[in-house]
């Protein structure tokens, strides 16, 4: 796992609550890359390329400054955190992200963009304690605690889940650099940068050949009509068992082959390529049309 804790801030719960109350009033809309998720997944842009309150697509700014959206003025505490904790000269996008009773399937980010992936620097801070909400990064599952500022290695295969209805509002601040950089350059406030914190890594059960065989036996129940459901089911398993998130797609391909449906095999291979391989900016994918 390359994701790690960069530092921690003490959240002012009274000020935070006012911002969270505003965010709860913003209507939920269809998300960019909503094929990656099911359930409640709500992203609200606070800073982005255009200042548009509905502009949710992450893209390169090419040296231009990120603009505050109409939402930024309604969340003064989060706006203060963004502009005083982080290096706004490198800011690409800042948004709140919430996930409830939902999963974002394993994927890699930035593959549709121009920079070398190591020049993108995604930070993530959970704002609320949600005990059944987790992130994964390659070989590790993480439970983030409120106030921890994480470097999230979005160029690796990663996933996020909330197995509960507890709100897991979070602040995702994306920075980008033009060349070699030290990660402390991500911060305007040097006192916040304090790496080396011990993360909360939940225990996962061992994964055996028997588990794999039970998974592949889903060939007995998979249909084109539940293909998407099977994918989301498979994507949840690596949070419980010690197995790589990318195995989700190899299981889906294996199940589809065993079911003997060539179209299904093709779609399983395509979603694997789309999520963790290469894709074009704005390219979309359908799990439900055949
Ligand atoms: Fe991601």
PDB file of N, CA, C and O in Angstrom, residues 92-159:
ATOM      1  N   UNK A  92      -6.252  21.260  -7.732  1.00  0.00           N
ATOM      2  CA  UNK A  92      -6.944  20.932  -8.981  1.00  0.00           C
ATOM      3  C   UNK A  92      -8.449  20.847  -8.766  1.00  0.00           C
ATOM      4  O   UNK A  92      -9.247  21.292  -9.583  1.00  0.00           O
ATOM      5  N   UNK A  93      -8.813  20.225  -7.663  1.00  0.00           N
ATOM      6  CA  UNK A  93     -10.231  20.010  -7.390  1.00  0.00           C
ATOM      7  C   UNK A  93     -10.390  19.721  -5.904  1.00  0.00           C
ATOM      8  O   UNK A  93      -9.518  19.087  -5.298  1.00  0.00           O
ATOM      9  N   UNK A  94     -11.473  20.226  -5.319  1.00  0.00           N
ATOM     10  CA  UNK A  94     -11.826  19.863  -3.950  1.00  0.00           C
ATOM     11  C   UNK A  94     -13.305  19.533  -3.961  1.00  0.00           C
ATOM     12  O   UNK A  94     -14.107  20.243  -4.569  1.00  0.00           O
ATOM     13  N   UNK A  95     -13.646  18.437  -3.329  1.00  0.00           N
ATOM     14  CA  UNK A  95     -15.064  18.032  -3.328  1.00  0.00           C
ATOM     15  C   UNK A  95     -15.359  17.226  -2.085  1.00  0.00           C
ATOM     16  O   UNK A  95     -14.453  16.612  -1.504  1.00  0.00           O
ATOM     17  N   UNK A  96     -16.613  17.251  -1.693  1.00  0.00           N
ATOM     18  CA  UNK A  96     -17.042  16.359  -0.633  1.00  0.00           C
ATOM     19  C   UNK A  96     -17.580  15.109  -1.294  1.00  0.00           C
ATOM     20  O   UNK A  96     -18.125  15.155  -2.405  1.00  0.00           O
ATOM     21  N   UNK A  97     -17.386  13.997  -0.627  1.00  0.00           N
ATOM     22  CA  UNK A  97     -17.825  12.720  -1.183  1.00  0.00           C
ATOM     23  C   UNK A  97     -18.470  11.929  -0.058  1.00  0.00           C
ATOM     24  O   UNK A  97     -17.901  11.795   1.024  1.00  0.00           O
ATOM     25  N   UNK A  98     -19.645  11.439  -0.348  1.00  0.00           N
ATOM     26  CA  UNK A  98     -20.313  10.611   0.650  1.00  0.00           C
ATOM     27  C   UNK A  98     -20.745   9.303   0.007  1.00  0.00           C
ATOM     28  O   UNK A  98     -21.031   9.248  -1.190  1.00  0.00           O
ATOM     29  N   UNK A  99     -20.759   8.305   0.830  1.00  0.00           N
ATOM     30  CA  UNK A  99     -21.076   6.953   0.381  1.00  0.00           C
ATOM     31  C   UNK A  99     -21.867   6.316   1.508  1.00  0.00           C
ATOM     32  O   UNK A  99     -21.423   6.331   2.657  1.00  0.00           O
ATOM     33  N   UNK A 100     -23.081   5.823   1.193  1.00  0.00           N
ATOM     34  CA  UNK A 100     -23.886   5.144   2.220  1.00  0.00           C
ATOM     35  C   UNK A 100     -24.494   3.902   1.598  1.00  0.00           C
ATOM     36  O   UNK A 100     -25.083   3.994   0.511  1.00  0.00           O
ATOM     37  N   UNK A 101     -24.372   2.781   2.295  1.00  0.00           N
ATOM     38  CA  UNK A 101     -24.943   1.540   1.774  1.00  0.00           C
ATOM     39  C   UNK A 101     -24.518   1.335   0.332  1.00  0.00           C
ATOM     40  O   UNK A 101     -25.337   1.002  -0.532  1.00  0.00           O
ATOM     41  N   UNK A 102     -23.267   1.551   0.059  1.00  0.00           N
ATOM     42  CA  UNK A 102     -22.829   1.578  -1.338  1.00  0.00           C
ATOM     43  C   UNK A 102     -21.370   1.182  -1.451  1.00  0.00           C
ATOM     44  O   UNK A 102     -20.621   1.211  -0.473  1.00  0.00           O
ATOM     45  N   UNK A 103     -21.004   0.814  -2.670  1.00  0.00           N
ATOM     46  CA  UNK A 103     -19.614   0.474  -2.962  1.00  0.00           C
ATOM     47  C   UNK A 103     -19.202   1.166  -4.251  1.00  0.00           C
ATOM     48  O   UNK A 103     -20.021   1.330  -5.160  1.00  0.00           O
ATOM     49  N   UNK A 104     -17.953   1.582  -4.299  1.00  0.00           N
ATOM     50  CA  UNK A 104     -17.335   2.019  -5.546  1.00  0.00           C
ATOM     51  C   UNK A 104     -16.418   0.868  -5.946  1.00  0.00           C
ATOM     52  O   UNK A 104     -15.513   0.504  -5.187  1.00  0.00           O
ATOM     53  N   UNK A 105     -16.674   0.264  -7.110  1.00  0.00           N
ATOM     54  CA  UNK A 105     -15.950  -0.958  -7.478  1.00  0.00           C
ATOM     55  C   UNK A 105     -14.465  -0.663  -7.730  1.00  0.00           C
ATOM     56  O   UNK A 105     -14.097   0.481  -8.033  1.00  0.00           O
ATOM     57  N   UNK A 106     -13.616  -1.687  -7.590  1.00  0.00           N
ATOM     58  CA  UNK A 106     -12.177  -1.466  -7.764  1.00  0.00           C
ATOM     59  C   UNK A 106     -11.869  -0.806  -9.110  1.00  0.00           C
ATOM     60  O   UNK A 106     -12.395  -1.229 -10.154  1.00  0.00           O
ATOM     61  N   UNK A 107     -11.045   0.211  -9.071  1.00  0.00           N
ATOM     62  CA  UNK A 107     -10.693   0.947 -10.289  1.00  0.00           C
ATOM     63  C   UNK A 107      -9.387   1.690 -10.064  1.00  0.00           C
ATOM     64  O   UNK A 107      -8.891   1.756  -8.943  1.00  0.00           O
ATOM     65  N   UNK A 108      -8.871   2.240 -11.146  1.00  0.00           N
ATOM     66  CA  UNK A 108      -7.723   3.138 -11.056  1.00  0.00           C
ATOM     67  C   UNK A 108      -8.149   4.483 -11.624  1.00  0.00           C
ATOM     68  O   UNK A 108      -8.876   4.538 -12.611  1.00  0.00           O
ATOM     69  N   UNK A 109      -7.688   5.570 -11.005  1.00  0.00           N
ATOM     70  CA  UNK A 109      -7.996   6.909 -11.497  1.00  0.00           C
ATOM     71  C   UNK A 109      -6.806   7.474 -12.261  1.00  0.00           C
ATOM     72  O   UNK A 109      -5.711   6.915 -12.210  1.00  0.00           O
ATOM     73  N   UNK A 110      -7.081   8.568 -12.931  1.00  0.00           N
ATOM     74  CA  UNK A 110      -6.073   9.359 -13.653  1.00  0.00           C
ATOM     75  C   UNK A 110      -5.614   8.699 -14.954  1.00  0.00           C
ATOM     76  O   UNK A 110      -4.789   9.266 -15.658  1.00  0.00           O
ATOM     77  N   UNK A 111      -6.130   7.495 -15.274  1.00  0.00           N
ATOM     78  CA  UNK A 111      -5.633   6.822 -16.472  1.00  0.00           C
ATOM     79  C   UNK A 111      -6.056   7.563 -17.745  1.00  0.00           C
ATOM     80  O   UNK A 111      -5.458   7.381 -18.797  1.00  0.00           O
ATOM     81  N   UNK A 112      -7.111   8.414 -17.637  1.00  0.00           N
ATOM     82  CA  UNK A 112      -7.586   9.129 -18.810  1.00  0.00           C
ATOM     83  C   UNK A 112      -6.933  10.504 -18.940  1.00  0.00           C
ATOM     84  O   UNK A 112      -7.260  11.268 -19.833  1.00  0.00           O
ATOM     85  N   UNK A 113      -5.988  10.820 -18.045  1.00  0.00           N
ATOM     86  CA  UNK A 113      -5.395  12.162 -18.033  1.00  0.00           C
ATOM     87  C   UNK A 113      -3.971  12.134 -18.579  1.00  0.00           C
ATOM     88  O   UNK A 113      -3.421  11.088 -18.883  1.00  0.00           O
ATOM     89  N   UNK A 114      -3.380  13.334 -18.667  1.00  0.00           N
ATOM     90  CA  UNK A 114      -2.128  13.470 -19.418  1.00  0.00           C
ATOM     91  C   UNK A 114      -0.855  13.344 -18.598  1.00  0.00           C
ATOM     92  O   UNK A 114       0.170  12.925 -19.101  1.00  0.00           O
ATOM     93  N   UNK A 115      -0.900  13.789 -17.346  1.00  0.00           N
ATOM     94  CA  UNK A 115       0.334  13.761 -16.562  1.00  0.00           C
ATOM     95  C   UNK A 115       0.736  12.332 -16.227  1.00  0.00           C
ATOM     96  O   UNK A 115      -0.089  11.423 -16.230  1.00  0.00           O
ATOM     97  N   UNK A 116       2.007  12.167 -15.847  1.00  0.00           N
ATOM     98  CA  UNK A 116       2.416  10.912 -15.227  1.00  0.00           C
ATOM     99  C   UNK A 116       1.608  10.752 -13.945  1.00  0.00           C
ATOM    100  O   UNK A 116       1.441  11.726 -13.203  1.00  0.00           O
ATOM    101  N   UNK A 117       1.130   9.550 -13.671  1.00  0.00           N
ATOM    102  CA  UNK A 117       0.207   9.385 -12.538  1.00  0.00           C
ATOM    103  C   UNK A 117       0.823   9.817 -11.211  1.00  0.00           C
ATOM    104  O   UNK A 117       0.128  10.269 -10.311  1.00  0.00           O
ATOM    105  N   UNK A 118       2.152   9.720 -11.090  1.00  0.00           N
ATOM    106  CA  UNK A 118       2.777  10.074  -9.810  1.00  0.00           C
ATOM    107  C   UNK A 118       2.775  11.575  -9.545  1.00  0.00           C
ATOM    108  O   UNK A 118       3.125  12.003  -8.445  1.00  0.00           O
ATOM    109  N   UNK A 119       2.386  12.379 -10.518  1.00  0.00           N
ATOM    110  CA  UNK A 119       2.326  13.832 -10.295  1.00  0.00           C
ATOM    111  C   UNK A 119       0.957  14.258  -9.765  1.00  0.00           C
ATOM    112  O   UNK A 119       0.763  15.398  -9.369  1.00  0.00           O
ATOM    113  N   UNK A 120      -0.006  13.329  -9.774  1.00  0.00           N
ATOM    114  CA  UNK A 120      -1.312  13.609  -9.161  1.00  0.00           C
ATOM    115  C   UNK A 120      -1.231  13.251  -7.683  1.00  0.00           C
ATOM    116  O   UNK A 120      -0.696  12.199  -7.322  1.00  0.00           O
ATOM    117  N   UNK A 121      -1.745  14.129  -6.858  1.00  0.00           N
ATOM    118  CA  UNK A 121      -1.635  13.902  -5.410  1.00  0.00           C
ATOM    119  C   UNK A 121      -3.014  14.081  -4.800  1.00  0.00           C
ATOM    120  O   UNK A 121      -3.488  15.199  -4.594  1.00  0.00           O
ATOM    121  N   UNK A 122      -3.672  12.941  -4.568  1.00  0.00           N
ATOM    122  CA  UNK A 122      -5.028  12.981  -4.010  1.00  0.00           C
ATOM    123  C   UNK A 122      -4.968  12.844  -2.496  1.00  0.00           C
ATOM    124  O   UNK A 122      -4.340  11.914  -1.977  1.00  0.00           O
ATOM    125  N   UNK A 123      -5.599  13.779  -1.805  1.00  0.00           N
ATOM    126  CA  UNK A 123      -5.713  13.654  -0.354  1.00  0.00           C
ATOM    127  C   UNK A 123      -7.171  13.425   0.005  1.00  0.00           C
ATOM    128  O   UNK A 123      -8.079  13.863  -0.710  1.00  0.00           O
ATOM    129  N   UNK A 124      -7.362  12.729   1.098  1.00  0.00           N
ATOM    130  CA  UNK A 124      -8.710  12.334   1.483  1.00  0.00           C
ATOM    131  C   UNK A 124      -8.823  12.425   2.993  1.00  0.00           C
ATOM    132  O   UNK A 124      -7.961  11.934   3.714  1.00  0.00           O
ATOM    133  N   UNK A 125      -9.889  13.085   3.449  1.00  0.00           N
ATOM    134  CA  UNK A 125     -10.115  13.194   4.899  1.00  0.00           C
ATOM    135  C   UNK A 125     -11.575  12.872   5.204  1.00  0.00           C
ATOM    136  O   UNK A 125     -12.494  13.524   4.695  1.00  0.00           O
ATOM    137  N   UNK A 126     -11.773  11.866   6.022  1.00  0.00           N
ATOM    138  CA  UNK A 126     -13.116  11.537   6.473  1.00  0.00           C
ATOM    139  C   UNK A 126     -13.531  12.569   7.520  1.00  0.00           C
ATOM    140  O   UNK A 126     -12.735  12.963   8.361  1.00  0.00           O
ATOM    141  N   UNK A 127     -14.776  13.037   7.423  1.00  0.00           N
ATOM    142  CA  UNK A 127     -15.260  14.073   8.331  1.00  0.00           C
ATOM    143  C   UNK A 127     -16.135  13.509   9.450  1.00  0.00           C
ATOM    144  O   UNK A 127     -16.383  14.187  10.443  1.00  0.00           O
ATOM    145  N   UNK A 128     -16.623  12.288   9.245  1.00  0.00           N
ATOM    146  CA  UNK A 128     -17.532  11.668  10.220  1.00  0.00           C
ATOM    147  C   UNK A 128     -17.064  10.238  10.492  1.00  0.00           C
ATOM    148  O   UNK A 128     -16.545   9.584   9.586  1.00  0.00           O
ATOM    149  N   UNK A 129     -17.301   9.782  11.692  1.00  0.00           N
ATOM    150  CA  UNK A 129     -16.919   8.425  12.047  1.00  0.00           C
ATOM    151  C   UNK A 129     -17.988   7.451  11.572  1.00  0.00           C
ATOM    152  O   UNK A 129     -19.125   7.494  12.032  1.00  0.00           O
ATOM    153  N   UNK A 130     -17.625   6.611  10.651  1.00  0.00           N
ATOM    154  CA  UNK A 130     -18.561   5.612  10.140  1.00  0.00           C
ATOM    155  C   UNK A 130     -17.855   4.267  10.210  1.00  0.00           C
ATOM    156  O   UNK A 130     -17.017   3.942   9.376  1.00  0.00           O
ATOM    157  N   UNK A 131     -18.162   3.479  11.256  1.00  0.00           N
ATOM    158  CA  UNK A 131     -17.332   2.299  11.556  1.00  0.00           C
ATOM    159  C   UNK A 131     -17.333   1.228  10.478  1.00  0.00           C
ATOM    160  O   UNK A 131     -16.413   0.414  10.428  1.00  0.00           O
ATOM    161  N   UNK A 132     -18.342   1.209   9.614  1.00  0.00           N
ATOM    162  CA  UNK A 132     -18.387   0.170   8.582  1.00  0.00           C
ATOM    163  C   UNK A 132     -18.037   0.716   7.202  1.00  0.00           C
ATOM    164  O   UNK A 132     -18.408   0.137   6.182  1.00  0.00           O
ATOM    165  N   UNK A 133     -17.331   1.846   7.183  1.00  0.00           N
ATOM    166  CA  UNK A 133     -16.875   2.421   5.908  1.00  0.00           C
ATOM    167  C   UNK A 133     -15.375   2.175   5.766  1.00  0.00           C
ATOM    168  O   UNK A 133     -14.603   2.441   6.690  1.00  0.00           O
ATOM    169  N   UNK A 134     -14.979   1.671   4.595  1.00  0.00           N
ATOM    170  CA  UNK A 134     -13.582   1.291   4.368  1.00  0.00           C
ATOM    171  C   UNK A 134     -13.115   1.732   2.982  1.00  0.00           C
ATOM    172  O   UNK A 134     -13.913   1.874   2.057  1.00  0.00           O
ATOM    173  N   UNK A 135     -11.807   1.891   2.883  1.00  0.00           N
ATOM    174  CA  UNK A 135     -11.150   2.054   1.592  1.00  0.00           C
ATOM    175  C   UNK A 135     -10.234   0.855   1.389  1.00  0.00           C
ATOM    176  O   UNK A 135      -9.787   0.243   2.358  1.00  0.00           O
ATOM    177  N   UNK A 136      -9.923   0.566   0.136  1.00  0.00           N
ATOM    178  CA  UNK A 136      -8.885  -0.428  -0.121  1.00  0.00           C
ATOM    179  C   UNK A 136      -7.876   0.165  -1.086  1.00  0.00           C
ATOM    180  O   UNK A 136      -8.193   1.059  -1.879  1.00  0.00           O
ATOM    181  N   UNK A 137      -6.652  -0.329  -0.965  1.00  0.00           N
ATOM    182  CA  UNK A 137      -5.575   0.117  -1.839  1.00  0.00           C
ATOM    183  C   UNK A 137      -4.670  -1.091  -2.043  1.00  0.00           C
ATOM    184  O   UNK A 137      -3.987  -1.518  -1.109  1.00  0.00           O
ATOM    185  N   UNK A 138      -4.713  -1.657  -3.250  1.00  0.00           N
ATOM    186  CA  UNK A 138      -3.937  -2.861  -3.569  1.00  0.00           C
ATOM    187  C   UNK A 138      -4.147  -3.966  -2.532  1.00  0.00           C
ATOM    188  O   UNK A 138      -5.189  -4.584  -2.531  1.00  0.00           O
ATOM    189  N   UNK A 139      -3.184  -4.141  -1.637  1.00  0.00           N
ATOM    190  CA  UNK A 139      -3.201  -5.289  -0.737  1.00  0.00           C
ATOM    191  C   UNK A 139      -3.762  -4.968   0.645  1.00  0.00           C
ATOM    192  O   UNK A 139      -3.705  -5.793   1.537  1.00  0.00           O
ATOM    193  N   UNK A 140      -4.293  -3.757   0.839  1.00  0.00           N
ATOM    194  CA  UNK A 140      -4.645  -3.335   2.197  1.00  0.00           C
ATOM    195  C   UNK A 140      -6.043  -2.721   2.239  1.00  0.00           C
ATOM    196  O   UNK A 140      -6.446  -2.031   1.299  1.00  0.00           O
ATOM    197  N   UNK A 141      -6.735  -2.965   3.348  1.00  0.00           N
ATOM    198  CA  UNK A 141      -8.015  -2.302   3.608  1.00  0.00           C
ATOM    199  C   UNK A 141      -7.814  -1.345   4.782  1.00  0.00           C
ATOM    200  O   UNK A 141      -7.116  -1.669   5.747  1.00  0.00           O
ATOM    201  N   UNK A 142      -8.409  -0.176   4.671  1.00  0.00           N
ATOM    202  CA  UNK A 142      -8.171   0.891   5.657  1.00  0.00           C
ATOM    203  C   UNK A 142      -9.512   1.367   6.211  1.00  0.00           C
ATOM    204  O   UNK A 142     -10.471   1.534   5.446  1.00  0.00           O
ATOM    205  N   UNK A 143      -9.528   1.607   7.521  1.00  0.00           N
ATOM    206  CA  UNK A 143     -10.655   2.355   8.087  1.00  0.00           C
ATOM    207  C   UNK A 143     -10.124   3.728   8.485  1.00  0.00           C
ATOM    208  O   UNK A 143      -9.314   3.858   9.403  1.00  0.00           O
ATOM    209  N   UNK A 144     -10.552   4.753   7.766  1.00  0.00           N
ATOM    210  CA  UNK A 144     -10.043   6.098   8.038  1.00  0.00           C
ATOM    211  C   UNK A 144     -10.813   6.717   9.202  1.00  0.00           C
ATOM    212  O   UNK A 144     -12.035   6.596   9.278  1.00  0.00           O
ATOM    213  N   UNK A 145     -10.068   7.406  10.054  1.00  0.00           N
ATOM    214  CA  UNK A 145     -10.694   8.065  11.204  1.00  0.00           C
ATOM    215  C   UNK A 145     -10.826   9.554  10.933  1.00  0.00           C
ATOM    216  O   UNK A 145      -9.991  10.145  10.227  1.00  0.00           O
ATOM    217  N   UNK A 146     -11.885  10.194  11.490  1.00  0.00           N
ATOM    218  CA  UNK A 146     -12.129  11.609  11.194  1.00  0.00           C
ATOM    219  C   UNK A 146     -10.920  12.478  11.532  1.00  0.00           C
ATOM    220  O   UNK A 146     -10.283  12.294  12.569  1.00  0.00           O
ATOM    221  N   UNK A 147     -10.607  13.386  10.620  1.00  0.00           N
ATOM    222  CA  UNK A 147      -9.506  14.329  10.843  1.00  0.00           C
ATOM    223  C   UNK A 147      -8.182  13.862  10.275  1.00  0.00           C
ATOM    224  O   UNK A 147      -7.276  14.676  10.086  1.00  0.00           O
ATOM    225  N   UNK A 148      -8.052  12.538  10.011  1.00  0.00           N
ATOM    226  CA  UNK A 148      -6.815  12.049   9.397  1.00  0.00           C
ATOM    227  C   UNK A 148      -6.762  12.513   7.950  1.00  0.00           C
ATOM    228  O   UNK A 148      -7.728  12.340   7.207  1.00  0.00           O
ATOM    229  N   UNK A 149      -5.635  13.073   7.554  1.00  0.00           N
ATOM    230  CA  UNK A 149      -5.456  13.458   6.146  1.00  0.00           C
ATOM    231  C   UNK A 149      -4.599  12.378   5.493  1.00  0.00           C
ATOM    232  O   UNK A 149      -3.471  12.140   5.904  1.00  0.00           O
ATOM    233  N   UNK A 150      -5.181  11.736   4.511  1.00  0.00           N
ATOM    234  CA  UNK A 150      -4.528  10.620   3.834  1.00  0.00           C
ATOM    235  C   UNK A 150      -4.045  11.022   2.446  1.00  0.00           C
ATOM    236  O   UNK A 150      -4.731  11.755   1.733  1.00  0.00           O
ATOM    237  N   UNK A 151      -2.872  10.525   2.063  1.00  0.00           N
ATOM    238  CA  UNK A 151      -2.552  10.440   0.644  1.00  0.00           C
ATOM    239  C   UNK A 151      -3.231   9.179   0.153  1.00  0.00           C
ATOM    240  O   UNK A 151      -3.003   8.094   0.687  1.00  0.00           O
ATOM    241  N   UNK A 152      -4.095   9.317  -0.825  1.00  0.00           N
ATOM    242  CA  UNK A 152      -4.826   8.168  -1.353  1.00  0.00           C
ATOM    243  C   UNK A 152      -4.231   7.837  -2.713  1.00  0.00           C
ATOM    244  O   UNK A 152      -4.265   8.661  -3.629  1.00  0.00           O
ATOM    245  N   UNK A 153      -3.667   6.664  -2.836  1.00  0.00           N
ATOM    246  CA  UNK A 153      -2.999   6.289  -4.082  1.00  0.00           C
ATOM    247  C   UNK A 153      -4.045   5.856  -5.105  1.00  0.00           C
ATOM    248  O   UNK A 153      -4.293   4.677  -5.303  1.00  0.00           O
ATOM    249  N   UNK A 154      -4.629   6.855  -5.761  1.00  0.00           N
ATOM    250  CA  UNK A 154      -5.728   6.582  -6.687  1.00  0.00           C
ATOM    251  C   UNK A 154      -5.236   6.003  -8.007  1.00  0.00           C
ATOM    252  O   UNK A 154      -6.032   5.583  -8.838  1.00  0.00           O
ATOM    253  N   UNK A 155      -3.907   5.981  -8.198  1.00  0.00           N
ATOM    254  CA  UNK A 155      -3.354   5.348  -9.403  1.00  0.00           C
ATOM    255  C   UNK A 155      -3.252   3.836  -9.227  1.00  0.00           C
ATOM    256  O   UNK A 155      -3.108   3.101 -10.202  1.00  0.00           O
ATOM    257  N   UNK A 156      -3.332   3.362  -7.988  1.00  0.00           N
ATOM    258  CA  UNK A 156      -3.360   1.918  -7.721  1.00  0.00           C
ATOM    259  C   UNK A 156      -4.809   1.428  -7.830  1.00  0.00           C
ATOM    260  O   UNK A 156      -5.746   2.229  -7.857  1.00  0.00           O
ATOM    261  N   UNK A 157      -4.985   0.110  -7.883  1.00  0.00           N
ATOM    262  CA  UNK A 157      -6.344  -0.428  -7.871  1.00  0.00           C
ATOM    263  C   UNK A 157      -6.913  -0.204  -6.469  1.00  0.00           C
ATOM    264  O   UNK A 157      -6.342  -0.652  -5.479  1.00  0.00           O
ATOM    265  N   UNK A 158      -8.017   0.535  -6.397  1.00  0.00           N
ATOM    266  CA  UNK A 158      -8.589   0.867  -5.098  1.00  0.00           C
ATOM    267  C   UNK A 158     -10.106   0.845  -5.173  1.00  0.00           C
ATOM    268  O   UNK A 158     -10.692   0.838  -6.259  1.00  0.00           O
ATOM    269  N   UNK A 159     -10.719   0.877  -4.012  1.00  0.00           N
ATOM    270  CA  UNK A 159     -12.165   0.718  -3.923  1.00  0.00           C
ATOM    271  C   UNK A 159     -12.607   1.350  -2.609  1.00  0.00           C
ATOM    272  O   UNK A 159     -11.770   1.630  -1.739  1.00  0.00           O
TER     273      UNK A 159
END
